[in-house]
Amino acid sequence: KKHPMTVGGKVPSRAARVASSSENQKKLYERWLKEQKKLRIQHVAGQFPHRLPTEARVAKWIAGQGWEQNVPSAAKVVAAWKPSGDLQDIPTSQAIRKNVSSQKWKGLVIAHMEKKGRGVMTTRKFHAGEVICDYRGELVTHEEGLRIHATTSQEETGYMFFFKNQAGKRLCIDAHLDRCACHPDRQTFRRLMNHSSKRANVKPRLFRLNFESGDRDVLLLMAARDTEEGQELMFDYSVQKHQFRGEGLDLEWLI
């Protein structure tokens, strides 16, 4: 109580520790440092709430804190990381907006799947509730989506997602084309995720992200459960079929 341990606090001096307990001052010293480092690791990890950061990003953030001793390593922070914070913070997340704009989602790779053709594999572990990538496609009105749906092959209509946004407006994300107009040089991961109703490990959730150009409805794909490195990511296509037959979904029930 005399020497509370905090994220930014300094370890009590030897004289102060001896005054508290001359016999146990060394143990007090070691315990104080151990608990502070644990707290600092949690604190640093919390600065990256929705997606696993790289060690370089973590190291840069730690360097800006001015800590002179008892500094946790970036590797330990990354190893201890788990999703945290409120999902309501996602709309203002700079990291998520950057990934949506650049389409440079790390931790994913397009691979050949036996008997399936192409699919999406993980190159690292994803934690339940972590943002994996976005459902990329052209955002069109509900009516335009119906028109495209009617003139598109049945196989390709599986890439169309009808929904209702927070304002009650009915919209459609049209991802039936192999590449989106804004990123013609790359294929989007969501389009290559294979279907599984029983083993699906990815679920969608709708957010309205705050971009400099204005707010935009974005469907983010999130890990439904912990997924280890080297596993295939799968999406339940029946979700799209159900929402197409209806008026569109809020989508919050999916997480």
Tab-separated table of C-alpha atoms in Angstrom:
chain	number	residue	atom	x	y	z
A	1	LYS	CA	0.000	0.000	0.000
A	2	LYS	CA	2.887	2.356	0.726
A	3	HIS	CA	4.450	1.645	-2.669
A	4	PRO	CA	1.628	0.929	-5.147
A	5	MET	CA	2.638	-0.756	-8.363
A	6	THR	CA	1.522	1.085	-11.521
A	7	VAL	CA	2.298	0.946	-15.235
A	8	GLY	CA	4.411	4.097	-15.130
A	9	GLY	CA	5.679	3.858	-11.562
A	10	LYS	CA	9.290	3.418	-10.464
A	11	VAL	CA	10.423	0.580	-8.256
A	12	PRO	CA	10.697	1.623	-4.573
A	13	SER	CA	14.240	2.441	-3.468
A	14	ARG	CA	16.219	-0.049	-1.414
A	15	ALA	CA	15.900	2.183	1.638
A	16	ALA	CA	12.125	2.229	1.267
A	17	ARG	CA	12.035	-1.552	0.883
A	18	VAL	CA	14.239	-2.094	3.916
A	19	ALA	CA	11.994	0.203	5.922
A	20	SER	CA	9.042	-1.998	4.983
A	21	SER	CA	10.847	-5.278	5.680
A	22	SER	CA	14.600	-5.615	5.990
A	23	GLU	CA	14.394	-9.415	5.763
A	24	ASN	CA	12.180	-9.533	2.686
A	25	GLN	CA	13.271	-6.424	0.814
A	26	LYS	CA	14.791	-8.441	-2.054
A	27	LYS	CA	11.635	-10.512	-2.464
A	28	LEU	CA	9.566	-7.329	-2.403
A	29	TYR	CA	11.819	-5.872	-5.102
A	30	GLU	CA	11.538	-8.917	-7.355
A	31	ARG	CA	7.790	-9.244	-6.833
A	32	TRP	CA	7.184	-5.562	-7.570
A	33	LEU	CA	9.126	-5.776	-10.836
A	34	LYS	CA	7.418	-9.017	-11.854
A	35	GLU	CA	3.926	-7.638	-11.270
A	36	GLN	CA	4.697	-4.359	-13.020
A	37	LYS	CA	6.045	-6.141	-16.088
A	38	LYS	CA	2.920	-8.272	-16.221
A	39	LEU	CA	0.795	-5.125	-15.986
A	40	ARG	CA	2.838	-3.404	-18.668
A	41	ILE	CA	2.463	-6.359	-21.029
A	42	GLN	CA	-1.318	-6.222	-20.573
A	43	HIS	CA	-1.305	-2.448	-20.996
A	44	VAL	CA	0.717	-2.543	-24.214
A	45	ALA	CA	-1.350	-5.389	-25.681
A	46	GLY	CA	-4.473	-3.349	-24.967
A	47	GLN	CA	-3.275	-0.635	-27.340
A	48	PHE	CA	-3.942	-3.057	-30.211
A	49	PRO	CA	-7.385	-4.386	-29.275
A	50	HIS	CA	-8.818	-5.952	-32.425
A	51	ARG	CA	-5.973	-7.460	-34.454
A	52	LEU	CA	-2.623	-9.008	-33.564
A	53	PRO	CA	0.112	-6.385	-34.042
A	54	THR	CA	3.571	-7.075	-35.424
A	55	GLU	CA	6.544	-7.007	-33.073
A	56	ALA	CA	7.809	-3.934	-34.938
A	57	ARG	CA	4.604	-1.988	-34.191
A	58	VAL	CA	4.696	-3.026	-30.553
A	59	ALA	CA	8.377	-2.134	-30.188
A	60	LYS	CA	7.743	1.310	-31.682
A	61	TRP	CA	4.888	1.951	-29.251
A	62	ILE	CA	6.943	0.806	-26.262
A	63	ALA	CA	9.854	3.023	-27.314
A	64	GLY	CA	7.570	6.033	-27.124
A	65	GLN	CA	6.731	5.470	-23.469
A	66	GLY	CA	10.080	6.561	-22.087
A	67	TRP	CA	10.440	3.569	-19.783
A	68	GLU	CA	14.039	3.231	-18.606
A	69	GLN	CA	13.807	-0.082	-16.778
A	70	ASN	CA	11.604	-3.145	-16.487
A	71	VAL	CA	10.676	-2.780	-20.152
A	72	PRO	CA	8.744	-5.749	-21.595
A	73	SER	CA	9.912	-7.185	-24.898
A	74	ALA	CA	7.710	-6.811	-27.954
A	75	ALA	CA	7.867	-10.584	-28.429
A	76	LYS	CA	6.320	-11.217	-25.005
A	77	VAL	CA	3.551	-8.705	-25.690
A	78	VAL	CA	2.703	-10.375	-29.002
A	79	ALA	CA	2.795	-13.823	-27.370
A	80	ALA	CA	0.375	-12.694	-24.653
A	81	TRP	CA	-1.949	-10.778	-27.003
A	82	LYS	CA	-5.678	-11.491	-27.186
A	83	PRO	CA	-8.576	-9.401	-28.548
A	84	SER	CA	-9.724	-6.824	-26.023
A	85	GLY	CA	-11.761	-3.675	-25.790
A	86	ASP	CA	-15.253	-2.888	-26.984
A	87	LEU	CA	-16.389	-3.771	-30.498
A	88	GLN	CA	-17.916	-0.308	-30.621
A	89	ASP	CA	-14.355	1.050	-30.886
A	90	ILE	CA	-13.786	-0.672	-34.237
A	91	PRO	CA	-15.365	2.132	-36.358
A	92	THR	CA	-12.592	4.513	-35.246
A	93	SER	CA	-9.735	1.982	-35.352
A	94	GLN	CA	-6.965	3.376	-37.531
A	95	ALA	CA	-5.405	-0.073	-37.994
A	96	ILE	CA	-8.656	-1.633	-39.240
A	97	ARG	CA	-9.364	1.276	-41.592
A	98	LYS	CA	-5.831	1.016	-42.980
A	99	ASN	CA	-6.206	-2.695	-43.685
A	100	VAL	CA	-9.598	-2.193	-45.336
A	101	SER	CA	-8.182	0.540	-47.571
A	102	SER	CA	-4.953	-1.259	-48.487
A	103	GLN	CA	-6.297	-4.832	-48.521
A	104	LYS	CA	-2.989	-5.940	-46.991
A	105	TRP	CA	-4.380	-8.336	-44.408
A	106	LYS	CA	-1.521	-10.212	-42.760
A	107	GLY	CA	-1.702	-13.753	-41.469
A	108	LEU	CA	-3.532	-15.088	-44.538
A	109	VAL	CA	-2.413	-16.866	-47.684
A	110	ILE	CA	-4.192	-18.235	-50.753
A	111	ALA	CA	-3.410	-21.939	-51.122
A	112	HIS	CA	-4.431	-24.924	-53.231
A	113	MET	CA	-6.828	-27.166	-51.299
A	114	GLU	CA	-7.143	-30.824	-52.259
A	115	LYS	CA	-10.475	-31.524	-53.993
A	116	LYS	CA	-11.538	-27.895	-53.416
A	117	GLY	CA	-9.309	-25.823	-55.630
A	118	ARG	CA	-8.134	-22.630	-53.993
A	119	GLY	CA	-8.802	-21.643	-50.411
A	120	VAL	CA	-7.531	-19.381	-47.636
A	121	MET	CA	-5.115	-20.637	-44.987
A	122	THR	CA	-3.811	-18.988	-41.837
A	123	THR	CA	-0.103	-18.309	-41.434
A	124	ARG	CA	-0.503	-17.538	-37.733
A	125	LYS	CA	-2.965	-18.164	-34.930
A	126	PHE	CA	-6.174	-16.105	-34.861
A	127	HIS	CA	-8.010	-15.647	-31.575
A	128	ALA	CA	-11.791	-15.833	-31.215
A	129	GLY	CA	-13.219	-12.368	-31.825
A	130	GLU	CA	-10.210	-11.133	-33.796
A	131	VAL	CA	-10.779	-9.288	-37.074
A	132	ILE	CA	-9.517	-11.456	-39.945
A	133	CYS	CA	-10.334	-9.379	-43.033
A	134	ASP	CA	-13.262	-7.613	-44.656
A	135	TYR	CA	-15.932	-8.885	-47.044
A	136	ARG	CA	-14.641	-7.039	-50.081
A	137	GLY	CA	-16.872	-6.054	-52.959
A	138	GLU	CA	-18.800	-3.191	-54.489
A	139	LEU	CA	-21.426	-1.669	-52.211
A	140	VAL	CA	-24.656	-1.209	-54.190
A	141	THR	CA	-28.298	-0.581	-53.402
A	142	HIS	CA	-30.640	-3.470	-52.664
A	143	GLU	CA	-32.401	-2.936	-55.991
A	144	GLU	CA	-29.140	-2.907	-57.951
A	145	GLY	CA	-28.075	-6.057	-56.109
A	146	LEU	CA	-31.280	-7.814	-57.152
A	147	ARG	CA	-30.703	-6.795	-60.772
A	148	ILE	CA	-27.127	-8.120	-60.704
A	149	HIS	CA	-28.284	-11.286	-58.931
A	150	ALA	CA	-30.865	-11.964	-61.641
A	151	THR	CA	-28.288	-11.693	-64.428
A	152	THR	CA	-25.469	-13.595	-62.713
A	153	SER	CA	-24.843	-17.349	-62.714
A	154	GLN	CA	-26.012	-19.263	-59.646
A	155	GLU	CA	-22.432	-20.135	-58.744
A	156	GLU	CA	-21.378	-16.488	-58.739
A	157	THR	CA	-24.404	-15.215	-56.781
A	158	GLY	CA	-22.929	-16.938	-53.726
A	159	TYR	CA	-20.582	-13.971	-53.529
A	160	MET	CA	-23.385	-11.432	-53.047
A	161	PHE	CA	-24.362	-10.341	-49.545
A	162	PHE	CA	-27.638	-8.517	-48.927
A	163	PHE	CA	-28.045	-6.740	-45.603
A	164	LYS	CA	-29.673	-3.884	-43.757
A	165	ASN	CA	-27.395	-1.260	-42.204
A	166	GLN	CA	-27.791	0.530	-38.873
A	167	ALA	CA	-29.973	3.192	-40.462
A	168	GLY	CA	-32.322	0.535	-41.830
A	169	LYS	CA	-31.163	1.010	-45.422
A	170	ARG	CA	-31.117	-2.158	-47.534
A	171	LEU	CA	-27.833	-2.660	-49.365
A	172	CYS	CA	-25.780	-5.334	-51.084
A	173	ILE	CA	-22.071	-6.121	-51.208
A	174	ASP	CA	-21.447	-7.486	-54.688
A	175	ALA	CA	-18.285	-9.615	-54.690
A	176	HIS	CA	-19.110	-11.859	-57.644
A	177	LEU	CA	-16.280	-10.413	-59.735
A	178	ASP	CA	-12.831	-11.959	-59.291
A	179	ARG	CA	-11.264	-8.612	-58.349
A	180	CYS	CA	-12.641	-5.341	-57.029
A	181	ALA	CA	-12.278	-2.136	-59.026
A	182	CYS	CA	-10.301	-0.405	-56.269
A	183	HIS	CA	-7.708	-3.207	-56.053
A	184	PRO	CA	-7.476	-4.739	-59.552
A	185	ASP	CA	-3.994	-6.097	-58.793
A	186	ARG	CA	-5.041	-8.469	-56.020
A	187	GLN	CA	-7.660	-11.075	-55.192
A	188	THR	CA	-9.636	-10.638	-52.018
A	189	PHE	CA	-9.400	-13.334	-49.368
A	190	ARG	CA	-13.102	-13.608	-48.575
A	191	ARG	CA	-13.985	-14.601	-52.132
A	192	LEU	CA	-11.697	-17.631	-51.929
A	193	MET	CA	-12.889	-18.924	-48.558
A	194	ASN	CA	-14.596	-22.287	-48.977
A	195	HIS	CA	-17.985	-23.231	-47.542
A	196	SER	CA	-18.715	-25.271	-44.436
A	197	SER	CA	-21.865	-25.112	-42.342
A	198	LYS	CA	-20.423	-27.359	-39.623
A	199	ARG	CA	-16.786	-26.296	-39.571
A	200	ALA	CA	-17.127	-22.599	-40.382
A	201	ASN	CA	-14.625	-20.642	-38.297
A	202	VAL	CA	-15.339	-17.189	-39.737
A	203	LYS	CA	-18.432	-15.057	-39.081
A	204	PRO	CA	-19.446	-11.628	-40.426
A	205	ARG	CA	-20.268	-8.518	-38.464
A	206	LEU	CA	-21.400	-5.193	-39.861
A	207	PHE	CA	-19.703	-1.929	-38.872
A	208	ARG	CA	-19.849	1.638	-40.090
A	209	LEU	CA	-16.221	2.732	-40.289
A	210	ASN	CA	-15.131	6.347	-40.067
A	211	PHE	CA	-12.931	7.096	-43.092
A	212	GLU	CA	-11.580	10.531	-44.010
A	213	SER	CA	-13.811	10.466	-47.090
A	214	GLY	CA	-16.855	9.774	-44.918
A	215	ASP	CA	-18.528	6.943	-43.044
A	216	ARG	CA	-18.852	3.647	-44.899
A	217	ASP	CA	-20.639	0.356	-44.205
A	218	VAL	CA	-18.063	-2.437	-43.989
A	219	LEU	CA	-18.681	-6.113	-43.326
A	220	LEU	CA	-15.793	-7.477	-41.275
A	221	LEU	CA	-15.064	-11.186	-41.015
A	222	MET	CA	-14.105	-12.233	-37.511
A	223	ALA	CA	-12.742	-15.425	-36.018
A	224	ALA	CA	-15.636	-17.434	-34.594
A	225	ARG	CA	-13.206	-19.426	-32.447
A	226	ASP	CA	-9.467	-19.829	-31.927
A	227	THR	CA	-7.881	-20.946	-35.194
A	228	GLU	CA	-4.334	-22.274	-35.251
A	229	GLU	CA	-1.626	-21.572	-37.814
A	230	GLY	CA	-1.971	-23.631	-40.980
A	231	GLN	CA	-5.748	-24.092	-40.764
A	232	GLU	CA	-8.222	-23.368	-43.530
A	233	LEU	CA	-10.655	-20.510	-43.013
A	234	MET	CA	-14.229	-21.407	-43.936
A	235	PHE	CA	-17.408	-19.404	-44.254
A	236	ASP	CA	-21.014	-20.594	-44.010
A	237	TYR	CA	-22.511	-19.648	-47.390
A	238	SER	CA	-25.996	-20.500	-46.092
A	239	VAL	CA	-25.885	-17.235	-44.142
A	240	GLN	CA	-26.002	-15.452	-47.484
A	241	LYS	CA	-28.849	-17.628	-48.751
A	242	HIS	CA	-30.957	-16.947	-45.669
A	243	GLN	CA	-30.409	-13.210	-45.749
A	244	PHE	CA	-31.165	-13.062	-49.489
A	245	ARG	CA	-34.593	-14.607	-48.935
A	246	GLY	CA	-35.351	-12.029	-46.277
A	247	GLU	CA	-35.227	-8.273	-46.128
A	248	GLY	CA	-31.600	-8.142	-45.008
A	249	LEU	CA	-30.043	-8.663	-41.624
A	250	ASP	CA	-28.687	-6.517	-38.830
A	251	LEU	CA	-25.888	-9.127	-38.661
A	252	GLU	CA	-25.134	-8.514	-34.983
A	253	TRP	CA	-26.647	-11.897	-34.172
A	254	LEU	CA	-23.881	-13.599	-36.145
A	255	ILE	CA	-21.244	-12.950	-33.480
